Coordinates of N, CA, C and O in Angstrom, one line a residue:
A21 N -48.9 -5.3 51.9 CA -49.6 -4.8 51.0 C -51.0 -4.6 51.9 O -51.5 -3.9 51.5
R22 N -51.6 -5.5 52.6 CA -52.7 -5.6 52.9 C -52.7 -4.6 54.2 O -53.9 -3.7 54.1
A23 N -52.0 -4.2 54.6 CA -52.3 -2.8 55.6 C -52.5 -2.0 55.4 O -52.8 -1.2 55.4
A24 N -51.6 -1.8 53.8 CA -51.3 -0.6 53.1 C -52.6 -0.1 52.5 O -53.1 0.6 52.2
L25 N -53.1 -1.2 52.5 CA -54.7 -0.9 51.5 C -55.3 -0.8 52.9 O -56.2 0.2 52.4
I26 N -55.9 -1.3 53.7 CA -56.4 -0.9 54.6 C -56.3 0.4 55.1 O -57.7 1.3 55.5
A27 N -55.5 0.8 55.5 CA -54.9 1.8 56.0 C -55.0 3.4 54.8 O -55.4 4.0 55.3
Q28 N -56.0 2.9 53.8 CA -56.2 4.2 52.8 C -58.1 4.0 53.3 O -58.6 5.3 52.8
G29 N -58.5 3.4 54.0 CA -59.6 4.1 54.5 C -59.6 5.1 55.6 O -58.8 5.0 56.1
E30 N -60.4 6.1 55.4 CA -60.5 7.0 56.1 C -62.0 7.0 57.1 O -61.6 7.5 58.5
T31 N -62.5 6.1 56.9 CA -64.1 6.1 58.4 C -63.9 4.3 58.3 O -63.3 3.7 57.9
P32 N -64.4 4.4 59.4 CA -64.6 2.8 59.6 C -65.6 1.8 58.7 O -64.9 1.0 58.3
Q33 N -66.4 2.8 58.1 CA -67.1 1.8 56.7 C -66.1 1.6 55.8 O -66.0 0.6 54.9
Q34 N -65.0 2.4 55.1 CA -64.2 2.4 54.3 C -63.3 1.2 55.1 O -62.8 0.5 54.4
R35 N -62.7 1.1 55.8 CA -62.3 0.0 56.1 C -62.6 -1.3 56.3 O -61.9 -2.5 56.1
R36 N -64.0 -1.4 57.0 CA -64.6 -2.5 56.4 C -64.5 -2.7 55.1 O -64.5 -4.1 54.9
V37 N -64.8 -2.1 54.1 CA -64.7 -2.4 52.9 C -63.5 -3.1 52.7 O -63.4 -4.3 51.4
L38 N -63.0 -2.0 53.0 CA -61.4 -2.4 52.0 C -60.9 -3.8 53.3 O -59.9 -5.1 52.3
T39 N -61.0 -4.0 54.1 CA -61.0 -5.5 55.0 C -61.4 -6.5 54.2 O -60.4 -7.4 53.6
L40 N -62.1 -6.4 53.7 CA -63.5 -7.7 53.0 C -62.5 -7.7 51.8 O -62.1 -8.8 50.9
L41 N -62.3 -6.2 51.2 CA -62.0 -6.4 49.5 C -60.3 -6.9 49.4 O -59.8 -8.1 48.8
A42 N -59.7 -6.7 51.0 CA -58.1 -7.3 50.8 C -58.1 -9.2 51.0 O -57.3 -9.5 50.1
D43 N -59.0 -9.6 51.5 CA -59.2 -10.8 51.7 C -59.2 -11.4 50.1 O -59.0 -12.6 50.0
S44 N -59.9 -10.5 49.1 CA -59.6 -11.6 47.8 C -58.9 -10.6 46.5 O -59.0 -10.8 45.6
T45 N -57.8 -10.0 47.4 CA -56.9 -9.8 46.4 C -55.4 -10.2 46.8 O -55.1 -9.8 47.4
P46 N -55.3 -10.8 45.6 CA -53.9 -11.8 45.8 C -52.8 -10.7 46.0 O -52.1 -11.2 46.2
W47 N -52.4 -9.4 45.4 CA -51.1 -8.8 45.5 C -51.3 -8.3 47.1 O -50.6 -7.7 47.4
A48 N -52.6 -8.1 47.4 CA -53.1 -7.6 49.4 C -52.8 -8.9 50.1 O -53.1 -8.6 51.0
G49 N -52.3 -9.8 49.5 CA -52.3 -11.5 50.2 C -53.4 -12.2 50.3 O -53.5 -13.2 51.1
G50 N -54.7 -11.8 49.7 CA -56.4 -12.7 49.7 C -55.9 -13.3 49.2 O -55.6 -13.4 47.8
Q51 N -56.8 -14.7 49.1 CA -57.2 -15.5 48.8 C -58.3 -15.9 48.0 O -58.7 -16.8 47.1
G52 N -59.7 -15.3 48.3 CA -61.0 -15.6 48.0 C -61.2 -15.3 46.5 O -60.2 -14.6 45.9
E53 N -62.0 -15.4 46.1 CA -62.9 -15.1 45.2 C -63.6 -13.7 44.7 O -63.8 -13.4 46.3
G54 N -63.3 -12.9 44.0 CA -63.7 -11.7 43.8 C -64.8 -11.1 44.4 O -65.6 -12.1 44.8
M55 N -65.0 -9.9 44.7 CA -65.8 -9.0 45.5 C -66.9 -8.6 44.6 O -66.6 -8.2 43.1
R56 N -68.3 -8.4 44.7 CA -69.2 -7.9 43.7 C -69.6 -7.1 44.4 O -70.2 -7.7 45.6
Y57 N -70.7 -6.0 44.0 CA -71.3 -5.1 44.5 C -72.2 -5.8 45.3 O -72.1 -5.2 46.9
T58 N -72.9 -6.5 44.9 CA -74.4 -6.5 45.9 C -73.7 -7.4 47.1 O -74.4 -7.4 48.4
G59 N -72.7 -8.8 46.8 CA -72.6 -9.5 48.0 C -71.5 -8.6 48.7 O -72.1 -8.6 50.1
L60 N -71.0 -7.6 48.5 CA -70.4 -7.2 49.7 C -71.5 -6.0 50.4 O -71.5 -6.0 51.4
L61 N -72.3 -5.5 49.4 CA -73.6 -4.5 50.5 C -74.1 -5.8 51.3 O -74.1 -5.5 52.1
D62 N -74.2 -7.1 50.5 CA -75.2 -7.8 51.5 C -74.7 -8.2 53.1 O -75.0 -8.2 54.1
R63 N -73.1 -8.4 52.8 CA -72.0 -9.0 54.1 C -72.2 -7.4 55.1 O -71.9 -7.7 56.0
L64 N -72.2 -6.6 54.5 CA -71.5 -5.3 55.6 C -73.0 -4.4 56.2 O -72.7 -3.9 56.9
A65 N -74.3 -4.5 55.1 CA -75.0 -4.4 55.8 C -76.5 -5.2 55.5 O -77.3 -4.9 54.7
P66 N -76.3 -6.1 56.5 CA -77.2 -7.6 56.0 C -78.3 -6.8 56.7 O -79.7 -7.9 56.3
S67 N -78.3 -6.1 57.5 CA -80.2 -5.6 58.0 C -80.7 -5.4 56.3 O -82.4 -5.0 57.0
G68 N -80.2 -4.5 55.5 CA -81.1 -4.1 54.6 C -81.9 -2.8 55.0 O -82.5 -2.0 53.9
E69 N -81.4 -2.0 56.3 CA -81.6 -0.6 56.5 C -81.3 0.4 55.6 O -79.7 0.6 55.0
P70 N -82.1 1.0 55.0 CA -81.6 2.4 54.3 C -80.4 2.7 55.0 O -79.3 3.2 53.9
A71 N -80.4 3.5 55.5 CA -78.9 4.2 56.4 C -78.1 3.1 56.5 O -76.6 4.0 56.1
A72 N -77.9 1.8 57.0 CA -76.8 1.1 57.0 C -76.5 0.8 55.4 O -75.1 0.8 55.1
E73 N -77.2 0.5 54.7 CA -77.0 0.1 53.0 C -76.4 1.5 52.7 O -75.3 1.6 51.7
M74 N -76.6 2.9 52.6 CA -76.3 3.9 52.3 C -74.6 4.4 52.9 O -73.9 4.7 51.8
A75 N -74.4 3.9 54.3 CA -73.2 4.2 54.3 C -71.9 3.6 53.5 O -71.0 3.8 53.3
I76 N -72.6 2.2 53.0 CA -71.7 1.5 52.4 C -71.6 1.7 51.2 O -70.4 2.1 50.6
H77 N -72.7 2.3 50.6 CA -72.6 2.6 48.9 C -71.4 4.2 49.5 O -70.4 4.1 48.4
R78 N -72.2 4.9 50.2 CA -71.1 6.2 49.7 C -69.3 6.1 50.6 O -68.3 6.3 50.0
A79 N -69.3 4.8 51.0 CA -67.8 4.3 51.5 C -67.4 3.4 50.1 O -66.4 4.2 49.8
L80 N -68.2 2.9 49.2 CA -67.5 2.5 48.3 C -67.9 3.5 47.5 O -66.2 3.4 47.1
W81 N -68.1 4.2 47.0 CA -68.2 5.4 45.9 C -67.0 6.5 45.9 O -66.4 7.2 45.4
T82 N -66.9 6.7 47.5 CA -65.7 7.8 47.9 C -63.9 6.9 47.4 O -63.4 7.5 47.2
L83 N -64.1 5.8 48.1 CA -63.2 5.0 47.8 C -62.2 4.9 46.1 O -61.4 4.9 45.7
A84 N -63.8 4.5 45.4 CA -64.0 4.5 44.1 C -63.3 6.0 43.3 O -62.7 6.0 42.6
E85 N -63.9 7.3 43.8 CA -63.2 8.1 43.6 C -62.4 8.5 43.8 O -61.4 9.0 43.1
R86 N -61.7 8.1 44.7 CA -60.5 8.6 45.2 C -59.2 7.3 44.7 O -58.0 7.1 44.9
R87 N -59.9 6.5 43.6 CA -59.0 5.5 43.0 C -58.1 4.6 43.5 O -57.0 4.0 43.5
V88 N -58.6 3.9 44.7 CA -58.5 3.3 46.2 C -59.2 1.6 45.5 O -58.2 0.5 45.7
L89 N -59.9 1.5 44.5 CA -61.1 0.6 44.2 C -61.7 0.8 43.2 O -61.6 2.0 43.0
A90 N -61.8 -0.3 41.9 CA -62.8 0.3 40.9 C -63.6 -0.6 40.7 O -63.7 -1.6 41.3
V91 N -65.0 -0.1 40.5 CA -66.2 -1.4 39.9 C -66.2 -1.2 38.9 O -66.5 0.3 38.1
S92 N -66.5 -2.4 38.2 CA -66.7 -2.7 36.8 C -68.2 -2.6 36.7 O -69.0 -2.4 37.0
P93 N -68.5 -2.5 34.9 CA -69.8 -2.2 35.2 C -70.7 -3.4 35.3 O -72.2 -3.1 35.3
H94 N -70.4 -4.5 35.5 CA -70.8 -6.2 36.0 C -71.0 -5.9 37.6 O -71.3 -7.0 37.7
G95 N -70.1 -5.3 37.8 CA -70.7 -5.2 40.1 C -69.5 -5.6 40.3 O -69.4 -6.2 41.6
E96 N -68.5 -5.8 39.7 CA -67.1 -6.5 40.5 C -65.8 -5.4 40.8 O -65.8 -4.1 40.4
I97 N -65.8 -5.7 42.3 CA -65.0 -4.3 42.9 C -63.8 -5.3 42.8 O -63.3 -6.3 43.7
T98 N -62.6 -4.1 42.5 CA -61.3 -4.5 42.6 C -60.4 -3.4 43.2 O -60.6 -2.5 43.0
A99 N -59.5 -3.8 43.8 CA -58.3 -2.8 44.8 C -57.6 -2.8 43.5 O -56.8 -3.3 42.9
C100 N -57.3 -0.8 43.7 CA -56.3 -0.7 42.6 C -54.9 -1.2 43.3 O -54.7 -0.6 44.5
E101 N -54.4 -1.4 42.7 CA -52.5 -1.2 43.1 C -52.2 0.3 43.8 O -52.1 1.0 43.2
L102 N -51.4 0.0 45.3 CA -50.7 1.3 45.6 C -50.0 1.9 44.8 O -49.0 1.0 44.1
P103 N -49.8 3.4 44.9 CA -48.5 3.7 44.0 C -47.3 3.4 44.7 O -47.3 2.8 46.3
V104 N -46.0 2.8 44.2 CA -44.8 2.5 44.9 C -43.8 3.6 45.5 O -43.9 4.3 44.4
T105 N -43.5 3.6 46.6 CA -42.9 4.9 47.1 C -41.6 4.9 46.9 O -41.3 3.3 47.5
V106 N -40.8 5.6 45.9 CA -39.5 5.3 46.0 C -38.7 6.8 46.7 O -38.6 7.6 46.6
E107 N -37.7 6.4 47.5 CA -36.8 6.9 48.0 C -35.6 7.3 47.5 O -34.8 6.3 47.1
A108 N -35.5 8.8 46.9 CA -34.0 9.1 46.6 C -33.2 9.1 47.8 O -32.9 9.8 48.4
K109 N -31.9 8.6 47.5 CA -30.8 8.8 48.6 C -29.7 9.8 47.8 O -29.7 9.2 46.9
G110 N -29.2 10.0 48.8 CA -27.8 11.2 48.0 C -27.3 12.2 48.8 O -26.4 12.7 49.6

């Protein structure tokens, strides 16, 4: 489940976001505490440079638009469970 979640990232920034998120997502094998938007931004763009922060903002919101993750009004980020693929045998 962890690898499948991280594989949803299409860019290096998206994969960095998803790697940290997987660490706090029980269904993906994570055990950490929940992620918050500002905490994730501080970890992935510690320099505070506008270009670095914008790349992370863009990654987060692209993943949210694709429904890979969700951001609550309070800034909590959660991974959306991946759809289950069922193969029909016949």
